[in-house]
Coordinates of C-alpha atoms and ligand atoms in Angstrom, one line a residue:
X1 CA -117.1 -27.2 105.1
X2 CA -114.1 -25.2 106.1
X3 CA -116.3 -22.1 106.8
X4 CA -117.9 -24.2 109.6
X5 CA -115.4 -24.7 111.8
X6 CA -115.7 -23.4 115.4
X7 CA -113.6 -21.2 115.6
X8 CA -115.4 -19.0 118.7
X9 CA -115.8 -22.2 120.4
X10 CA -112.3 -23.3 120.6
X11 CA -111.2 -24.6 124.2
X12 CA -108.9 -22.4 126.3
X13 CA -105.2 -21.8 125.8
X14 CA -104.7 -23.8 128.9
X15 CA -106.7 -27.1 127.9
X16 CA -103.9 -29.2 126.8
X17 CA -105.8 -30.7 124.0
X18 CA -105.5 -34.4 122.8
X19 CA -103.0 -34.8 125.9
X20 CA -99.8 -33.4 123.6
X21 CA -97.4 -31.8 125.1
X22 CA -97.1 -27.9 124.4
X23 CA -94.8 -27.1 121.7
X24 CA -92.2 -24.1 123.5
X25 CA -90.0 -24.3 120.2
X26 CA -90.6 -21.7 117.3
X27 CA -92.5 -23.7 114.7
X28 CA -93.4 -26.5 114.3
X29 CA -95.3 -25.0 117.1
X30 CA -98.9 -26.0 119.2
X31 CA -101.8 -25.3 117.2
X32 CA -105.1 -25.1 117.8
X33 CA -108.1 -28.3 117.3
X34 CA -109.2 -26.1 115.0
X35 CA -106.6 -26.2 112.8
X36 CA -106.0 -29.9 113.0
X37 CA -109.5 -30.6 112.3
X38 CA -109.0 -29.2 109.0
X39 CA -106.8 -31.4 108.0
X40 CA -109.3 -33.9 107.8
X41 CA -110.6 -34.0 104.1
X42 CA -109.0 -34.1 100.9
X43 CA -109.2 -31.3 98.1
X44 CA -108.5 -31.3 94.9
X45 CA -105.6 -29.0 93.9
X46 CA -107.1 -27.7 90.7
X47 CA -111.0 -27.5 92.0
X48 CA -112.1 -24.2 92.1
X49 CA -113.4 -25.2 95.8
X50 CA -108.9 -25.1 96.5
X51 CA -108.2 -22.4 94.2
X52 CA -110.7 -20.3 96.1
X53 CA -108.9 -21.2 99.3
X54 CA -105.3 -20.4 98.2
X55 CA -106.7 -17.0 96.8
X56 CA -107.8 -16.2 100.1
X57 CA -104.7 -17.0 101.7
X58 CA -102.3 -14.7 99.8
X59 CA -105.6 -12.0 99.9
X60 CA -105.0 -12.5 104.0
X61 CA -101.4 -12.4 104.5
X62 CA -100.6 -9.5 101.9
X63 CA -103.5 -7.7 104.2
X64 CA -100.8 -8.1 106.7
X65 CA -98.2 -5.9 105.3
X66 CA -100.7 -3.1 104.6
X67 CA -100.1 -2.6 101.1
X68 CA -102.7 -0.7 100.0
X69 CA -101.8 0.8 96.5
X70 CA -101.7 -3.1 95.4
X71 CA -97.8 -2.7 95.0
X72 CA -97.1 -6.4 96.7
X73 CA -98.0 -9.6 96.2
X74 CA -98.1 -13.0 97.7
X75 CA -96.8 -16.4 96.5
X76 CA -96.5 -19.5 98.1
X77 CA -94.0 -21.9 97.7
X78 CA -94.0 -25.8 98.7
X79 CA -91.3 -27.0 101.3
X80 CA -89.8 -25.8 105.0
X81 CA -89.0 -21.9 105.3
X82 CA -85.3 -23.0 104.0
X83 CA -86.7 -23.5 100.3
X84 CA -88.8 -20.4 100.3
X85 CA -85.6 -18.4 101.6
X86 CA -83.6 -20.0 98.7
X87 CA -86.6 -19.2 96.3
X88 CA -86.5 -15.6 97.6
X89 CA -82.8 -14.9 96.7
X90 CA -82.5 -17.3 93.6
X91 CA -85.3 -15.0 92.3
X92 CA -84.5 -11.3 93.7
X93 CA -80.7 -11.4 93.6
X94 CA -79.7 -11.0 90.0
X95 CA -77.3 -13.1 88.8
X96 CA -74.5 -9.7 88.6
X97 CA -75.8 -8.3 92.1
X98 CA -74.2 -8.2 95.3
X99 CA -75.4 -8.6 98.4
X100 CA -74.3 -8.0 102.0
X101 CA -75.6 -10.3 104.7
X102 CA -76.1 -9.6 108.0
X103 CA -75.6 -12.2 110.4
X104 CA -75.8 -12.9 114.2
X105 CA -76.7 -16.6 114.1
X106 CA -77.5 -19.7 112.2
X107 CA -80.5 -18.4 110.3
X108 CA -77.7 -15.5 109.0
X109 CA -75.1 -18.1 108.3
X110 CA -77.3 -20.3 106.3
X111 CA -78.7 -17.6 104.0
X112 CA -74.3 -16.4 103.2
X113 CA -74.7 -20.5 102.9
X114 CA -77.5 -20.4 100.3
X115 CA -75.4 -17.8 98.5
X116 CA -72.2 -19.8 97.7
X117 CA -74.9 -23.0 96.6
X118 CA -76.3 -20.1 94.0
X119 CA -73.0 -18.9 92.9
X120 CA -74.2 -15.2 93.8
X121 CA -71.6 -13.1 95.1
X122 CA -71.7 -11.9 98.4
X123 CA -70.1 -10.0 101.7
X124 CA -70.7 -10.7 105.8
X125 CA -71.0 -8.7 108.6
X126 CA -70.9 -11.5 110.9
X127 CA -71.9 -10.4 114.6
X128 CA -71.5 -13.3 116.2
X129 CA -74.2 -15.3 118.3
X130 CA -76.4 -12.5 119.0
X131 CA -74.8 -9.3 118.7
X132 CA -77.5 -6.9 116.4
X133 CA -76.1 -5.5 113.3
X134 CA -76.2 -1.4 113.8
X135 CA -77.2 1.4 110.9
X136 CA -74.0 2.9 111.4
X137 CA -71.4 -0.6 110.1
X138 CA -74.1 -1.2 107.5
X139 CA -73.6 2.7 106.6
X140 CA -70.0 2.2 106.6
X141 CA -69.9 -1.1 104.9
X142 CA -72.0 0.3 101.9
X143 CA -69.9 3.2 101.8
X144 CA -66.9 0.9 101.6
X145 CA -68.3 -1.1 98.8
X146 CA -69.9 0.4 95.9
X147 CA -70.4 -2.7 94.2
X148 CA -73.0 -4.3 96.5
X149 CA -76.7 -4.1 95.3
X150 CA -78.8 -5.6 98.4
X151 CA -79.0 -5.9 102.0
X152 CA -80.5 -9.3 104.0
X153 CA -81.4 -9.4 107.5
X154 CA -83.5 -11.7 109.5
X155 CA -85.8 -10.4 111.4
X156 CA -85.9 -12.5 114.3
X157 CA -82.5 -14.6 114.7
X158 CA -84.8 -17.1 115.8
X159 CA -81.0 -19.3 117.0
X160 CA -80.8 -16.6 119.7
X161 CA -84.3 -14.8 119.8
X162 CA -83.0 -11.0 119.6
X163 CA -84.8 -8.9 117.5
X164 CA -83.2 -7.1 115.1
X165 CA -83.4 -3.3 114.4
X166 CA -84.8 -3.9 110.6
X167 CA -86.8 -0.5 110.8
X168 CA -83.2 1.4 111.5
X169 CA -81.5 -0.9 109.0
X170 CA -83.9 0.1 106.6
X171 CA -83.5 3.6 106.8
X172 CA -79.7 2.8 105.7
X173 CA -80.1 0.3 103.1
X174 CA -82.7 2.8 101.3
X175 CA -81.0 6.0 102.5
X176 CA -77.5 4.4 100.2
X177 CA -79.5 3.8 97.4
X178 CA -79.4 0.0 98.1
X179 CA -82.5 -2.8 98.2
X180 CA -83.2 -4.8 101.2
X181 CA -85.1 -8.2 101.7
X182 CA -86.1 -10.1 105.0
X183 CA -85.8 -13.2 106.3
X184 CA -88.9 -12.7 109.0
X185 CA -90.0 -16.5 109.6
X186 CA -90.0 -16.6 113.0
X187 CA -91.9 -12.7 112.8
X188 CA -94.0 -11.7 110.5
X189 CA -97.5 -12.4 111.9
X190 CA -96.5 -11.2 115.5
X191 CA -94.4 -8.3 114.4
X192 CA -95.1 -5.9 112.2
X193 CA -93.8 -5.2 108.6
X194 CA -95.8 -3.0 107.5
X195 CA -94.5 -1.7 103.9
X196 CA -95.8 2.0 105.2
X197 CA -93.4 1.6 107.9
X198 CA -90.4 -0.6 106.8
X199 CA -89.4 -0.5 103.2
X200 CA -88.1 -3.7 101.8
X201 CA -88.6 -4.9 98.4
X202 CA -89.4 -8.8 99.8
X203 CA -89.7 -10.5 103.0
X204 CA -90.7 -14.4 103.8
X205 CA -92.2 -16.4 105.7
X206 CA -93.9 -19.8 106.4
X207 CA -96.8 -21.8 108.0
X208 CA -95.8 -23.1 110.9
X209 CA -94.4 -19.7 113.0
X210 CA -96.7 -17.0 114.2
X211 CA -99.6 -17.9 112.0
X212 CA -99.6 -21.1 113.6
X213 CA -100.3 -23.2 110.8
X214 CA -99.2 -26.7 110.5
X215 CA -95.2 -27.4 108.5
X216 CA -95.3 -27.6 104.9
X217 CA -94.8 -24.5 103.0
X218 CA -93.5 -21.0 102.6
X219 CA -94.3 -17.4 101.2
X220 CA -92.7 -14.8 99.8
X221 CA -94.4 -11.5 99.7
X222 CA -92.4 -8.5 97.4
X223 CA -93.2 -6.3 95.2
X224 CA -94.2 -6.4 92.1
X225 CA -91.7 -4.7 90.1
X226 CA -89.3 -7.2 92.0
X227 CA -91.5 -10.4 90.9
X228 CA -91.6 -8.8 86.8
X229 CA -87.7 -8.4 87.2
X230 CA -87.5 -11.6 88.5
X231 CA -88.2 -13.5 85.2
X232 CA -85.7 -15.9 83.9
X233 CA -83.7 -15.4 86.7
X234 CA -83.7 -18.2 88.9
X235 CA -81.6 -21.0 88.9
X236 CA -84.1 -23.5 89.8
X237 CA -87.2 -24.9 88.0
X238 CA -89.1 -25.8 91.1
X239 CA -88.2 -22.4 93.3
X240 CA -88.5 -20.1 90.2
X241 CA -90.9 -17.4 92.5
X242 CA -91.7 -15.2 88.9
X243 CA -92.7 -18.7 87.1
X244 CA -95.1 -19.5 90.4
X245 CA -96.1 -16.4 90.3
X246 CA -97.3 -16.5 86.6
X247 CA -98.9 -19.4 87.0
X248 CA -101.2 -18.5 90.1
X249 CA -102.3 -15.7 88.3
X250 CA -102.7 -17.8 85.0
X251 CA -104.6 -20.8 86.4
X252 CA -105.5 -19.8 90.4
X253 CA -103.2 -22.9 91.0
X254 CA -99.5 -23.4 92.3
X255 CA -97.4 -25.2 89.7
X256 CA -96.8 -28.5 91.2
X257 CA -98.8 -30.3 93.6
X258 CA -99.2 -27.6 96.7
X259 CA -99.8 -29.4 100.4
X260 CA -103.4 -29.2 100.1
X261 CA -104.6 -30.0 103.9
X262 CA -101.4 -27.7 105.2
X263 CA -103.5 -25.3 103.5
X264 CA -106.4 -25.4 104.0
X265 CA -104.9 -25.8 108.4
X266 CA -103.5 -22.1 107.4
X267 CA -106.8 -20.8 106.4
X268 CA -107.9 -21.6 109.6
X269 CA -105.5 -20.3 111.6
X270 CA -105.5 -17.2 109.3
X271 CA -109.1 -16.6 110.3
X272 CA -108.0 -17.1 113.8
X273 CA -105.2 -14.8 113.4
X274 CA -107.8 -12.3 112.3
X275 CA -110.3 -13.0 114.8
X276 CA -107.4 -12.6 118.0
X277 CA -106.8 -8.9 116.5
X278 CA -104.3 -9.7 113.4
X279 CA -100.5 -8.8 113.8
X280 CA -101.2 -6.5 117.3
X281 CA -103.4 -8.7 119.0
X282 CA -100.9 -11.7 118.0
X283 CA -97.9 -10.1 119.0
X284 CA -99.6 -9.0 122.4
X285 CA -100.3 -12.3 123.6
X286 CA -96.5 -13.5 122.2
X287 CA -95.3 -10.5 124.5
X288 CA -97.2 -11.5 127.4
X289 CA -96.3 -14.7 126.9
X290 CA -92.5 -13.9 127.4
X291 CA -93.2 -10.7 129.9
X292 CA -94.6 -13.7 132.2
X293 CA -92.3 -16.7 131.3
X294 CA -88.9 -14.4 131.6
X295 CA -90.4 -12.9 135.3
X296 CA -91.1 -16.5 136.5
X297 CA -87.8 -18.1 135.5
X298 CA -85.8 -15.0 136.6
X299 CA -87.2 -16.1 139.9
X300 CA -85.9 -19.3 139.7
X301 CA -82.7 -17.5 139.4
X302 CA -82.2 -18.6 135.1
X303 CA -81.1 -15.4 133.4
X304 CA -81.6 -14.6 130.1
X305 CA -78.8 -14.3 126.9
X306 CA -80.1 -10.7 125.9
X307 CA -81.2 -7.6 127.9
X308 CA -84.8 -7.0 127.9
X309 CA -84.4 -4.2 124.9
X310 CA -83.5 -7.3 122.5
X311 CA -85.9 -10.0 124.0
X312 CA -88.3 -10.8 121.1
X313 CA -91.5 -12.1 121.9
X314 CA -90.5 -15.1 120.2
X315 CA -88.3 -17.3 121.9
X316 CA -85.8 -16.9 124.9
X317 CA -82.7 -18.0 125.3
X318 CA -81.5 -19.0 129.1
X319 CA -77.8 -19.5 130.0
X320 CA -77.7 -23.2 131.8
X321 CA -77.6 -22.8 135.7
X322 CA -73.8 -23.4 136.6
X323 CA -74.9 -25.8 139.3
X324 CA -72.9 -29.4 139.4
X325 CA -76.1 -31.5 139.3
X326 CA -77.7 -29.6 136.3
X327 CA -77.9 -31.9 133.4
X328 CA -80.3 -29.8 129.8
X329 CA -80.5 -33.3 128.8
X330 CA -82.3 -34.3 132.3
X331 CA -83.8 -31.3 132.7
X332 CA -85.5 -31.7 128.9
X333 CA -86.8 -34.9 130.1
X334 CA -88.3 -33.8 133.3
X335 CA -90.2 -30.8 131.4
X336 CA -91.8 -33.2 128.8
X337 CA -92.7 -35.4 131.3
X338 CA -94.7 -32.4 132.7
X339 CA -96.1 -31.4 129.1
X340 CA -93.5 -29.1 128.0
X341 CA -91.0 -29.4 124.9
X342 CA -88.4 -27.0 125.3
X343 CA -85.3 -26.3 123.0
X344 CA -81.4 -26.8 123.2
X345 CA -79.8 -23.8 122.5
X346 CA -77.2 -23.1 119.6
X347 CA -75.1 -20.5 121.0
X348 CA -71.2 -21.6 120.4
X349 CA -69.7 -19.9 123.9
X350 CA -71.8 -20.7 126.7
X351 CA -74.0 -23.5 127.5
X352 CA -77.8 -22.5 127.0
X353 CA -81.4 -23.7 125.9
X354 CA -84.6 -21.6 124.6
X355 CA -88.2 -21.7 125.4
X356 CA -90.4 -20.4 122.6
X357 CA -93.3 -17.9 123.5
X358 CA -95.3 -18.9 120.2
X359 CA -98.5 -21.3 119.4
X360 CA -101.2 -21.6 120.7
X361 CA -100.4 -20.4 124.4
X362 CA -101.2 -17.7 127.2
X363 CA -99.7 -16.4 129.7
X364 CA -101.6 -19.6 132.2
X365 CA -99.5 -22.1 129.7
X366 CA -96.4 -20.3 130.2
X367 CA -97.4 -19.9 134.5
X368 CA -97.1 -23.3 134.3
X369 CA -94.4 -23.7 132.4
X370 CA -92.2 -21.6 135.5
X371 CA -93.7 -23.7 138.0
X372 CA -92.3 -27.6 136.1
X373 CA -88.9 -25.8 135.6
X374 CA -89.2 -25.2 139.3
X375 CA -90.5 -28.2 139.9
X376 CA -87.6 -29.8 137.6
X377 CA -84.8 -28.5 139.3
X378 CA -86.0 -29.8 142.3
X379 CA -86.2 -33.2 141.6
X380 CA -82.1 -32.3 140.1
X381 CA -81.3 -31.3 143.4
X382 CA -80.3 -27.9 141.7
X383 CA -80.9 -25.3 144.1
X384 CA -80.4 -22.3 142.0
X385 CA -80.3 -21.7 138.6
X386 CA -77.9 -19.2 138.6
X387 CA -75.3 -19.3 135.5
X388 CA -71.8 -19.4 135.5
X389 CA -69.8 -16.1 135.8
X390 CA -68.5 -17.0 132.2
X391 CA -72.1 -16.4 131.0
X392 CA -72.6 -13.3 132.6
X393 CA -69.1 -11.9 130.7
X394 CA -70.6 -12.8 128.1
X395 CA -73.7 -11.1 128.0
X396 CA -71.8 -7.5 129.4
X397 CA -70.5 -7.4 125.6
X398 CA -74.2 -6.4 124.8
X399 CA -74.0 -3.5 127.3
X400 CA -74.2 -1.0 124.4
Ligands
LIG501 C1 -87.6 -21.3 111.0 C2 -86.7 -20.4 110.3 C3 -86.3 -20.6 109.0 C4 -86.6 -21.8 108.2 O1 -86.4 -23.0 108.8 P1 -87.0 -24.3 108.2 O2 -86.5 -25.3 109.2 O3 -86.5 -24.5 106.8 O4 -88.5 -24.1 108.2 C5 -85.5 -19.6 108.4 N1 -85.2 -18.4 109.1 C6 -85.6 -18.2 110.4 C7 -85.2 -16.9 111.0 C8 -86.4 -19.2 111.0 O5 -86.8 -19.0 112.3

């Protein structure tokens, strides 16, 4: 039985378990035995043993947001975080609404994206790679533009790792008159956003980011005068969020086939979310994580994209060194020959990779993380890691 599973007993951080190599890439990410064990039994998607199991899920993760006049709820939907995004703004966005989209990345660019597949009209600020977007232009913007409706922002622009000021762009959207909704994949769990803190209307999420659950499906979490104003509205059968909606509440079920054993892996790593402190005690070991991994490498000489203010506790992205014998595509090999995945980075100006901070890690994973980058430039004959003076330009533009 799922309510079995030893949970208290799990092994260390630091045991590298079934001899994988630690995930450092934000999801699909290391998880816990735990949660793989799970995964070994079938259900039944329309037993009441299942039903029971996806009724405690969206009881646990609208616990989360702290919404305690029951003014939220929680619906999953089937598929990567890219299909639950779609689902969010197929269904919220009506069909004559507007919506401005704030972007600093590739998680920004592919929700504008989403919006010219869905025919719903829309405006950029576009900040670049990683600049945040600031109250003040969004002020301005809705000022300028009386016709736009809604506001998007991701949460974490997981493509750079800064964290963006959604509490301040809040405050804006709401103090226009305006709605807001989140993209907080690569957050919620870690982060907080709480709905007595942070207004926003709906915000998703998926399985296999700071919950540390296994890939396979999404949630969307809004309100519920959203979701009833969301019927009819979407213009897709299988991401309609109101119909999934109606039917969970109708039946206990999904309306197609959910991933049964992803599920039941989440449960698990719900209860294990719960039991390491919930959204603070998560996002305290994420911080650690980076607080340790960003010291050691700085002592390598690497330096980070973003100034410490903007460092989520996410991922971090590292300028390459500007060193001659520095190869990522070497260096990536070396690392997973020491147990370590890391990331290539997606910035378009400067040469850079990332090393995520989430899964199931600790600050010893991430000590020894420092010490095979060390280890790996070494054996590159690169004897500093120092970036190019291009890079450091660069980065001056986020002096503000
Ligand atoms: C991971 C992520 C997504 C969804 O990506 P998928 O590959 O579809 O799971 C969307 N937005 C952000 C910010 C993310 O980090």
């Amino acid at each position: 039985m799922l309510a079995g599973h030893p949970i208290a007993a799990e092994a260390p951080f630091d045991t590298p378990e079934l001899g994988e190599p630690y995930l450092l890439t934000p999801g699909p990410l290391t998880t816990s035995y735990a949660v793989k064990q799970a995964m070994l039994r079938d259900w039944g998607s329309w037993d009441g043993d299942f039903r029971a199991m996806t009724a405690e899920m969206r009881r646990r993760l609208l616990a989360l947001t702290g919404d305690k006049n029951d003014e939220f709820d929680c619906i999953p939907m089937q598929g990567s975080g890219t299909f639950a995004v779609e689902a969010m703004l197929g269904s919220f966005l009506p069909r004559d609404s507007k919506t401005l989209v704030l972007v600093n990345g590739a998680y920004g660019q592919r929700i504008a994206q989403t919006l010219n597949y869905l025919g719903r009209a829309h405006t950029v600020i576009d900040k670049g790679d990683y600049m945040p977007p600031r109250g003040t232009e969004v002020a301005a913007a809705l000022d300028a533009d009386p016709a736009i409706t809604h506001v998007i922002i991701v949460h974490c622009e997981t493509s750079s790792g800064i964290l963006n000021p959604v509490h301040e762009i809040s405050e804006t959207v709401y103090g226009k008159g305006r709605k807001l909704l989140i993209d907080s994949m690569s957050a919620f769990g870690a982060i907080s956003l709480d709905v007595n803190e942070i207004r926003y209307e709906a915000m998703v999420s998926s399985a296999n980011k700071c919950i540390e659950g296994v890939p396979g499906f999404g949630f969307i979490i809004a309100r519920k005068s959203e979701l009833e104003a969301a019927k009819g509205r979407s213009h897709s059968l299988s991401l309609d969020v109101h119909a999934q909606w109606a039917h969970l509440i109708k039946t206990g079920q999904w309306r197609y086939t959910p991933p049964t054993h992803v599920v039941a892996a989440f449960l698990v790593a719900l209860r294990q979310h719960e039991v390491e402190g919930g959204v603070a005690g998560r996002g305290a070991r994420y911080a650690n994580n980076r607080d340790v991994m960003v010291a050691g490498m700085r002592e390598l000489g690497f330096e980070t994209l973003l100034k410490d203010h903007w460092l989520s506790p996410i991922i971090v992205t590292f300028f390459n060194p500007a060193h001659p014998d520095f190869s990522f595509d070497r260096f990536y090999e070396l690392m997973k020959d020491k147990g370590f995945i890391i990331y290539p980075g997606k910035l378009t100006v400067v040469d850079s990779f990332r090393v995520g901070c989430i899964g199931r890690m600790d600050e010893h994973v991430m000590r020894r993380v420092v010490k095979a980058a060390g280890e790996s430039l070494r054996e590159m004959g690169v004897d500093t890691a120092a970036p190019p003076a291009a890079a450091i330009a660069e980065r001056a533009k986020l002096a503000a």
